[in-house]
Tab-separated table of C-alpha atoms in Angstrom:
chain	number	residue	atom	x	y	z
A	72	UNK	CA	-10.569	-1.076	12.348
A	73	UNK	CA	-11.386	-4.924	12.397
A	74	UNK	CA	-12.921	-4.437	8.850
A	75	UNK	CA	-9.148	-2.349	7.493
A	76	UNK	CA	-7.192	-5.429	8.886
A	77	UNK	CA	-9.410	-7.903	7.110
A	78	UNK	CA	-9.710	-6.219	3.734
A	79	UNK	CA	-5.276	-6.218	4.358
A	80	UNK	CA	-4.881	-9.690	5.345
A	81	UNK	CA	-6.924	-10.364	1.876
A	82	UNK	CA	-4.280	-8.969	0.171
A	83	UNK	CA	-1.903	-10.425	1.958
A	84	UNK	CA	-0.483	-7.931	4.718
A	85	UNK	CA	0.563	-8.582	7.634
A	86	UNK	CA	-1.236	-7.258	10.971
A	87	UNK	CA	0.599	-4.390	12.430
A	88	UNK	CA	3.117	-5.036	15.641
A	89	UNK	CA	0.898	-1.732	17.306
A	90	UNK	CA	-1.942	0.236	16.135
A	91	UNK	CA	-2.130	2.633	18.630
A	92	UNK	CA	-5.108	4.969	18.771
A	93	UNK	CA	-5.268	8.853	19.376
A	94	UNK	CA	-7.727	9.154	21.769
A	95	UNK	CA	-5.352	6.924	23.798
A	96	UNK	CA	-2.249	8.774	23.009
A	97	UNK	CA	-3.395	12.267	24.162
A	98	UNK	CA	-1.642	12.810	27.245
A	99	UNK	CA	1.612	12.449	25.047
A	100	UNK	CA	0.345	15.308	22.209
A	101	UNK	CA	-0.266	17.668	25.221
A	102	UNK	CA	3.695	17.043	26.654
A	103	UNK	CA	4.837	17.366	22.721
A	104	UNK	CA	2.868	21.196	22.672
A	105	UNK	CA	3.922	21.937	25.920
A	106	UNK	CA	7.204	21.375	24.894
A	107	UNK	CA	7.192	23.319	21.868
A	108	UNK	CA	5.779	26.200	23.481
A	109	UNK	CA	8.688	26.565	25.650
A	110	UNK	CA	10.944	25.967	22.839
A	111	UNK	CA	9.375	28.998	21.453
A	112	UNK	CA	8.018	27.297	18.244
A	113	UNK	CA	4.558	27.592	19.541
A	114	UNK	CA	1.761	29.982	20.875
A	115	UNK	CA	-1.096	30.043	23.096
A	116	UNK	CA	-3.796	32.309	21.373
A	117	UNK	CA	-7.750	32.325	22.248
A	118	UNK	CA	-7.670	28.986	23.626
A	119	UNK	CA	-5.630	27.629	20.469
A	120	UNK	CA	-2.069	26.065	20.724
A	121	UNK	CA	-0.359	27.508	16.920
A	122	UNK	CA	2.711	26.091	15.719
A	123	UNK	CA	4.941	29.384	14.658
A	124	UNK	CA	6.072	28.463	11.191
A	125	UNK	CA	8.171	31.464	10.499
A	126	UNK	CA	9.997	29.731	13.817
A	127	UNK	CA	11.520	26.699	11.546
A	128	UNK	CA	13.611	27.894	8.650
A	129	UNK	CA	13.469	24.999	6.840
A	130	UNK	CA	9.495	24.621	6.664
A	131	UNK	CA	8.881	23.211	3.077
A	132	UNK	CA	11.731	21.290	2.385
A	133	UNK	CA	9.584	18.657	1.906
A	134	UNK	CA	7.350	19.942	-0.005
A	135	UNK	CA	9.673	21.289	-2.387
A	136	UNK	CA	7.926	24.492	-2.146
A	137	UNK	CA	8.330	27.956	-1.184
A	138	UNK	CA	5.822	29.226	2.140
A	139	UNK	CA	3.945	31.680	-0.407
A	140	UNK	CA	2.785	29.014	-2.846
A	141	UNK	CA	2.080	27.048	-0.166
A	142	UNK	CA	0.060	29.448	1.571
A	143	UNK	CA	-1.871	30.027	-1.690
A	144	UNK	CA	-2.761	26.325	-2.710
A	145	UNK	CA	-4.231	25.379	0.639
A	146	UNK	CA	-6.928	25.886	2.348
A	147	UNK	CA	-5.707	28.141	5.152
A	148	UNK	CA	-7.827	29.538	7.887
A	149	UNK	CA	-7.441	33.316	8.229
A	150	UNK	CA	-7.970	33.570	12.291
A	151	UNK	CA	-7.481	37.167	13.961
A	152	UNK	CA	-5.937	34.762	16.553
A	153	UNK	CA	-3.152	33.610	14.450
A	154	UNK	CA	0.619	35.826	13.894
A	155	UNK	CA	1.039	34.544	10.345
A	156	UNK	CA	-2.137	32.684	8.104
A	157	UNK	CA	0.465	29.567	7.292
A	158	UNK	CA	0.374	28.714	11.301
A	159	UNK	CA	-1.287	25.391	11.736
A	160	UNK	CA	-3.146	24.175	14.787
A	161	UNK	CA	-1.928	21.864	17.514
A	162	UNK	CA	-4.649	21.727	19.683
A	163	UNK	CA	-8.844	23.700	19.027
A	164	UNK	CA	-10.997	24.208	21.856
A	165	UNK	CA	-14.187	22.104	22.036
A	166	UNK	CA	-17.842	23.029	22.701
A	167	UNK	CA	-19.903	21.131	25.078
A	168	UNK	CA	-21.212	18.816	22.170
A	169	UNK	CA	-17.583	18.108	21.212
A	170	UNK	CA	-15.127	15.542	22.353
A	171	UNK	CA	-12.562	17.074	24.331
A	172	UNK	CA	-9.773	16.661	27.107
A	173	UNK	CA	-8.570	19.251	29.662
A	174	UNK	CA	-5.191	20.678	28.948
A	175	UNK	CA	-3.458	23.457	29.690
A	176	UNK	CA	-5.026	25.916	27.806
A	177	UNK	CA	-8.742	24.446	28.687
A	178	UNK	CA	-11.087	21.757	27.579
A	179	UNK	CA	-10.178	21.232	23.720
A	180	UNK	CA	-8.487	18.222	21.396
A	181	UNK	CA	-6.137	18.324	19.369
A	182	UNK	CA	-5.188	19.031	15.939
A	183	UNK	CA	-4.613	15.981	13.152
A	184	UNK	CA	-0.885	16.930	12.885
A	185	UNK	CA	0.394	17.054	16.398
A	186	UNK	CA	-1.534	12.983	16.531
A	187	UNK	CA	0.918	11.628	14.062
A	188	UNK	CA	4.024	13.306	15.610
A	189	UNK	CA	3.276	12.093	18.828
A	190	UNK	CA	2.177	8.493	18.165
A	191	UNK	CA	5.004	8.081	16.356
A	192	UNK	CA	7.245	9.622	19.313
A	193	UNK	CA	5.731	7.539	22.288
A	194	UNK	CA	5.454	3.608	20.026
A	195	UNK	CA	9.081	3.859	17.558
A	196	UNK	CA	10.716	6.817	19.035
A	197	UNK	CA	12.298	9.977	18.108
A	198	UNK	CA	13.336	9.028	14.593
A	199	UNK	CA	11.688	5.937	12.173
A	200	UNK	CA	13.353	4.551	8.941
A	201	UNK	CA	10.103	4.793	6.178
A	202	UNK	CA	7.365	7.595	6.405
A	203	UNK	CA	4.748	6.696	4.018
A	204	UNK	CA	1.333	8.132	2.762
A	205	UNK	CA	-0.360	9.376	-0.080
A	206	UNK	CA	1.137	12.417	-2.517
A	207	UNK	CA	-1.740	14.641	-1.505
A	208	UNK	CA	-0.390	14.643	2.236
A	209	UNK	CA	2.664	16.236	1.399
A	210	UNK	CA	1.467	19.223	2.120
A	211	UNK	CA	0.051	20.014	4.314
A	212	UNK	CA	0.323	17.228	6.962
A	213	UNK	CA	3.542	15.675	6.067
A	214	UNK	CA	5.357	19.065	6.002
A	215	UNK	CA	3.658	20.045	9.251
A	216	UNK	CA	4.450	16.666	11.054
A	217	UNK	CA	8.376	16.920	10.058
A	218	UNK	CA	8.289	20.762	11.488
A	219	UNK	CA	6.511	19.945	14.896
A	220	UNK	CA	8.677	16.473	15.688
A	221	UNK	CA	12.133	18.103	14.515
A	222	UNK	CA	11.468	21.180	16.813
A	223	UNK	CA	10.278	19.240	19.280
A	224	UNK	CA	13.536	16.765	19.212
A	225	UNK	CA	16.408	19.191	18.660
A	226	UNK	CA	16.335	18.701	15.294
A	227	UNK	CA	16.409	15.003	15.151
A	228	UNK	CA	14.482	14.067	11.637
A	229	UNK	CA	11.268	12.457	12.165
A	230	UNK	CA	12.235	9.622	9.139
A	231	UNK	CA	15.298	8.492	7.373
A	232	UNK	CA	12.932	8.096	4.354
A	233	UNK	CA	9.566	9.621	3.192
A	234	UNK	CA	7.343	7.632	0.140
A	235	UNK	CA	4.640	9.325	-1.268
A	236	UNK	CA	2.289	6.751	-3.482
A	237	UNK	CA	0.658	7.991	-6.436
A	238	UNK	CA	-3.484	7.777	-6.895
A	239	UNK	CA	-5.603	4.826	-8.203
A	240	UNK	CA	-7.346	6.010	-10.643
A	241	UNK	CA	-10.597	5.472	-11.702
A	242	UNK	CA	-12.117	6.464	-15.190
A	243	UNK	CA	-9.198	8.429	-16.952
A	244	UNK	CA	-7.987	11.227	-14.346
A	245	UNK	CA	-10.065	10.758	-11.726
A	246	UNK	CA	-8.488	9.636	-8.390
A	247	UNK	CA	-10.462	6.859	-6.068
A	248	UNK	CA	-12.202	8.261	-3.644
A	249	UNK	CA	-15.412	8.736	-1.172
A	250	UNK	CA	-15.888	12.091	-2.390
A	251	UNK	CA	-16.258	11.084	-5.966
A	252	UNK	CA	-18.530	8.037	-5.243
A	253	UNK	CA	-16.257	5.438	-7.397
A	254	UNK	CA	-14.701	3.234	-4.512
A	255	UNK	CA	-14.321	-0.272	-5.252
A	256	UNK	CA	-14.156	-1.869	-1.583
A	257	UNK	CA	-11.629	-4.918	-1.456
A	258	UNK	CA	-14.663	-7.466	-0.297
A	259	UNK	CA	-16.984	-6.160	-3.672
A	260	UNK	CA	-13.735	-7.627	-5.656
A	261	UNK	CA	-13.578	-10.445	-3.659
A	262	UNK	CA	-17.256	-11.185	-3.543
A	263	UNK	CA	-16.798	-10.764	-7.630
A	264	UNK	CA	-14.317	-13.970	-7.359
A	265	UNK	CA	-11.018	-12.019	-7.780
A	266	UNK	CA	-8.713	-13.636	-5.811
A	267	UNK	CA	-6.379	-11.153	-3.157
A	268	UNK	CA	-3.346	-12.625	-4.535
A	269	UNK	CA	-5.008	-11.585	-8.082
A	270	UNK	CA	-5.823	-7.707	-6.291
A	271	UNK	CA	-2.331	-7.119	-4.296
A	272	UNK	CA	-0.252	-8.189	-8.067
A	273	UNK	CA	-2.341	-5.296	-10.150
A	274	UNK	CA	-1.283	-2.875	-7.152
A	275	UNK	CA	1.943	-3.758	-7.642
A	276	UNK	CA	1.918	-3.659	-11.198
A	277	UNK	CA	2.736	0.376	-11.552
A	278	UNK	CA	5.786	2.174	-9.441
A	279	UNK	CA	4.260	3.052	-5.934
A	280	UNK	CA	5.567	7.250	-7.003
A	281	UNK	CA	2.834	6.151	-10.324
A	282	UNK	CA	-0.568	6.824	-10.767
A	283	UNK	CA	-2.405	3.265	-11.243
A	284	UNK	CA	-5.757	3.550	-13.929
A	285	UNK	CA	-7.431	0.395	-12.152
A	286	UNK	CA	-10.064	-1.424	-13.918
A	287	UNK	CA	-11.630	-4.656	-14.571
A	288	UNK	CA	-9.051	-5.042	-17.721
A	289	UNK	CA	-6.024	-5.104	-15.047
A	290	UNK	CA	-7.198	-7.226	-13.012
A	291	UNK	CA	-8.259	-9.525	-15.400
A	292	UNK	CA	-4.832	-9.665	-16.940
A	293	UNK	CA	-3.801	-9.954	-13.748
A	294	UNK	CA	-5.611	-13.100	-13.473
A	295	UNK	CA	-4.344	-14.436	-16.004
A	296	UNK	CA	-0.614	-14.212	-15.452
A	297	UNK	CA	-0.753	-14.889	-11.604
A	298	UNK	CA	-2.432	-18.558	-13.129
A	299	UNK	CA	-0.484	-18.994	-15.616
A	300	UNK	CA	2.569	-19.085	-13.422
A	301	UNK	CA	0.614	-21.186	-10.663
A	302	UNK	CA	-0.067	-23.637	-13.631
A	303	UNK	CA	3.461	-23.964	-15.119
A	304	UNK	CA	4.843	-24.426	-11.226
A	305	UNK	CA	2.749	-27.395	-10.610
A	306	UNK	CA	4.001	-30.729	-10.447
A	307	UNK	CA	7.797	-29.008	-10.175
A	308	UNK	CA	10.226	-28.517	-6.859
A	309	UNK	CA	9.711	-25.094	-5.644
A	310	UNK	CA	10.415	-25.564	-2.188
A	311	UNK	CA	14.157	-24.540	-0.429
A	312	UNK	CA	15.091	-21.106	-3.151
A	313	UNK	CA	16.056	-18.252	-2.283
A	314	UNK	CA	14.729	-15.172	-4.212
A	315	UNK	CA	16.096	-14.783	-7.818
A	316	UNK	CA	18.811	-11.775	-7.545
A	317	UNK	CA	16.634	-10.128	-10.128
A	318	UNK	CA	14.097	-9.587	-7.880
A	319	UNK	CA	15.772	-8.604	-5.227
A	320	UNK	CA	18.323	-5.780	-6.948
A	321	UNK	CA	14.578	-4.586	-8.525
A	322	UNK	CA	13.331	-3.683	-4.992
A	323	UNK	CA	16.324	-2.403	-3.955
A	324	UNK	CA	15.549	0.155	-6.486
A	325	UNK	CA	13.310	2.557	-4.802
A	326	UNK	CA	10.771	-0.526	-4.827
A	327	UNK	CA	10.764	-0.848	-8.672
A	328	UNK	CA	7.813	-3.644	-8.350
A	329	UNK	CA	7.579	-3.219	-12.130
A	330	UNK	CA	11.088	-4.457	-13.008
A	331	UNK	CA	10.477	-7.482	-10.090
A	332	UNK	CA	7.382	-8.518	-11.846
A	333	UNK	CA	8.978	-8.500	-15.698
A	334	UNK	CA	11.782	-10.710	-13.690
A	335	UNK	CA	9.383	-13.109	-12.744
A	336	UNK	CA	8.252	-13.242	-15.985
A	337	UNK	CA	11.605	-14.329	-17.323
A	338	UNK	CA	12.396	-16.712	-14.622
A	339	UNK	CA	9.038	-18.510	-14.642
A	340	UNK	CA	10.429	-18.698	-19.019
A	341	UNK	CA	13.831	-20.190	-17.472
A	342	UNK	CA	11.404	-22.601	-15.185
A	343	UNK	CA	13.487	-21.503	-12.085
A	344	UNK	CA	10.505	-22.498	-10.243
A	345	UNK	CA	12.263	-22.382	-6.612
A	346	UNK	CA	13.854	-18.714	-7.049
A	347	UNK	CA	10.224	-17.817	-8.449
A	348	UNK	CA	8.629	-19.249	-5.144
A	349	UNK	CA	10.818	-17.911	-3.164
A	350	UNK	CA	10.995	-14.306	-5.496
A	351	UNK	CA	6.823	-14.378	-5.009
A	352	UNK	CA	6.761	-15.111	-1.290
A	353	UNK	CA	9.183	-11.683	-1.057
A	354	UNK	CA	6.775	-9.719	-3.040
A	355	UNK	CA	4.009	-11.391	-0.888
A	356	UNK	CA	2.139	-12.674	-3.072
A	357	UNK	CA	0.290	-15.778	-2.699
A	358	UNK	CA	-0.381	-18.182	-5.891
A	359	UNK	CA	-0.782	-20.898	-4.208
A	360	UNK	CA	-4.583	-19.648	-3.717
A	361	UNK	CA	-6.556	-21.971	-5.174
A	362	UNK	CA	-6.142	-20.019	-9.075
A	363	UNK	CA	-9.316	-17.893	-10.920
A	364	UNK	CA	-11.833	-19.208	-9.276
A	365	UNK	CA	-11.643	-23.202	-9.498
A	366	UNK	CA	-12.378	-25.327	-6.244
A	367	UNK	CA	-9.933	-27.278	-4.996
A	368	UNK	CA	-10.856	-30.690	-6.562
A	369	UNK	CA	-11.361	-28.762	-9.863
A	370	UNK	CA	-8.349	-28.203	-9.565
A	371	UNK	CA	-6.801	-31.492	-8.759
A	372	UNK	CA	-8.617	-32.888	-11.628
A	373	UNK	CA	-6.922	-30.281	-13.928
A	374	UNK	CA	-3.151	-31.247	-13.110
A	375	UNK	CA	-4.255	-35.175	-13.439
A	376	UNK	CA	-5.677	-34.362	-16.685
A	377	UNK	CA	-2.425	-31.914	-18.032
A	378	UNK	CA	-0.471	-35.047	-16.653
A	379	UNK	CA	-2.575	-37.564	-18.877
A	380	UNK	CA	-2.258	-35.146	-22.073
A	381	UNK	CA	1.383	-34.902	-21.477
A	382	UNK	CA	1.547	-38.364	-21.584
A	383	UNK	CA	-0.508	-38.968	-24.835
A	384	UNK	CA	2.061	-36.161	-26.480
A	385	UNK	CA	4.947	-38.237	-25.685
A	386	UNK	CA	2.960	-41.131	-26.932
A	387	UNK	CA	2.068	-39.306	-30.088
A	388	UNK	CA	-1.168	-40.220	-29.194
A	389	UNK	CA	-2.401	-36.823	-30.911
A	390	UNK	CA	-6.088	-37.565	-30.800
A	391	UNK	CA	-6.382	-38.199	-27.631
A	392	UNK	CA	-4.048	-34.988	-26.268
A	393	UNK	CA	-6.852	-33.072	-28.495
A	394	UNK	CA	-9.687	-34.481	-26.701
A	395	UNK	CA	-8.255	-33.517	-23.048
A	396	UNK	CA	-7.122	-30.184	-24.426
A	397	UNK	CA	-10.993	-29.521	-25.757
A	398	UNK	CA	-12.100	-30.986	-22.546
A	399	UNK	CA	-10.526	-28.514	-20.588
A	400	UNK	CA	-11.462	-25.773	-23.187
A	401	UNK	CA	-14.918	-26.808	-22.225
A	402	UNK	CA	-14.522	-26.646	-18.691
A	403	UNK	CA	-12.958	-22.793	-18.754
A	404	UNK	CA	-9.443	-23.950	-18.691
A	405	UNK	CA	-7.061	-23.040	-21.490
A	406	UNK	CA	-3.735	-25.137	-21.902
A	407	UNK	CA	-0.561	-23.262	-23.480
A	408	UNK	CA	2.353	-25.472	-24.119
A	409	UNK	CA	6.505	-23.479	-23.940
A	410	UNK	CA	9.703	-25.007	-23.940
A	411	UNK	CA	9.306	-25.085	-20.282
A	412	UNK	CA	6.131	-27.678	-20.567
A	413	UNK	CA	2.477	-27.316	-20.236
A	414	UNK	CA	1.135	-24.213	-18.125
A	415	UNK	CA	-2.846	-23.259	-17.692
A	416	UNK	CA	-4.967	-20.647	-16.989
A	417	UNK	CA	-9.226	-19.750	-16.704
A	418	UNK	CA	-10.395	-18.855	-20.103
């Protein structure tokens, strides 16, 4: 757990307010099957609690799918022990060499659905705002949580909102994943001097409903816009904006991070450098990390040297604004003059 939070305050996340854990939380899963036994939306069978699915009328709303297909593109355990193959488990029993808790209906534990629904019952309630997770848990998990908690609430929904994020990809179609054996783990990246400001901007690159193909070529052009912006903003007031209205009306949009980002773009071009603080610290993202790479006095002597070439410009002094510029060059730092002054970024 210690290791998630660290790889998420790299990229800039913020702890959660709880984290509960199941194994804590088990006294409340047993009330939430007890209860839906008596509504009648569940069964005792051979030591298994069942959720009745035929018992909720609108089971795969979610999903968008009819019970049959449903039934056919999952993997569904055919149990004598079960009225219909679609009913899911709520609680298994346990052999000796298992974890398990006493219940009701004997020493067992319970199923993964029924732990979601009732975590999220006993720390936010009977109803949240934003249910999020991964398009491949839809279905099953997702459509099996919203049947259990609205049966179990008198039909309260369990969220105002459900986001499903596409898959990071990783060589053409294939999604990221322990299975496949092509993770990238946040500290390789790091340890590959990627910076997590660099990381969280390519994840935020593609619509969250979008597959992302991630890849050494995204990040690097990552890179290399997240320091060309820190470059252009130094030296200029950024402090006391408010996020550009851009930005904002872009999230608004079913979290269009694409049209936020090509907003930054253009105010960053208008040198709006306090709405584009204020725009990146909404988006989270943190530029102010020292940029590609450089140490902190590498980068101190960068701005004194842009400084001293901007001067020589205004001087005409054209030889020596060369020399700094190839200086620089040298040193993995490439200058780009716009209308809006002198910006940099690693070579």
């Amino acid at each position: 757990e210690q290791w998630y939070l660290g790889d998420m305050r790299a990229l800039g996340v913020e702890d959660p307010d709880i984290a509960p854990h199941a194994t804590t939380s088990i006294a409340a899963m047993i009330a939430m099957m007890e209860v839906l036994v008596a509504k009648g939306n569940a069964y005792a069978a051979a030591g298994h609690v069942l959720f009745d699915v035929s018992s909720f009328k609108d089971y795969g709303r979610l999903s968008r799918r009819p019970l049959g297909e449903m039934i056919a593109g999952a993997r569904v355990e055919v149990a004598p022990y079960k009225k219909s193959p679609a009913d899911f488990v709520l609680w298994k029993p346990s052999t000796g060499d298992q974890p398990g808790w006493d219940s009701p209906w004997g020493r067992g534990r319970p199923g993964w659905h029924i732990e979601c629904s009732a975590m999220i019952a006993e720390a936010l309630g009977t109803t949240i705002d934003i249910h999020g997770g991964g398009q491949d848990l839809q279905f099953p998990h997702h459509e099996n949580e919203l049947a259990q908690s609205t049966c179990a609430h008198d039909g309260a929904p369990l969220a105002q909102i459900w986001m499903h994020n596409g898959f990071l990809n990783m060589g053409g179609s294939d999604k990221m994943s322990k299975s496949l054996g092509n993770i990238q783990t946040i500290p390789e990246l790091l340890a590959q001097r990627h910076r997590g400001s660099h990381l969280r901007m390519a994840l935020l690159s593609a619509h969250y409903r979008q597959p992302l193909e991630w890849n050494n070529a995204l990040i690097g052009r990552t890179q290399r816009v997240v320091d060309r912006w820190r470059g252009g903003s130094l030296g200029n007031q950024r402090k006391g904006g408010q996020p550009h209205p851009s930005v904002v009306e872009a999230l608004k949009d079913d979290l269009n991070t694409p049209e936020a980002i090509a907003a930054l773009h253009k105010i960053s071009q208008a040198s709006d450098w306090a709405a584009f603080d204020a725009s990146m610290q909404l988006l989270g993202i943190d530029y102010e990390q020292t940029a590609g790479g450089l140490s902190p006095q590498q980068e101190a002597n960068a701005k004194v040297a842009i400084a001293a070439r901007t001067a020589a410009r205004a001087a005409k002094n054209f030889a020596e604004s060369d020399r700094i510029r190839d200086e620089l060059a040298a040193a993995g730092i490439v200058l780009e003059d716009g209308p809006g002054g002198t910006t940099w970024r690693r070579a």
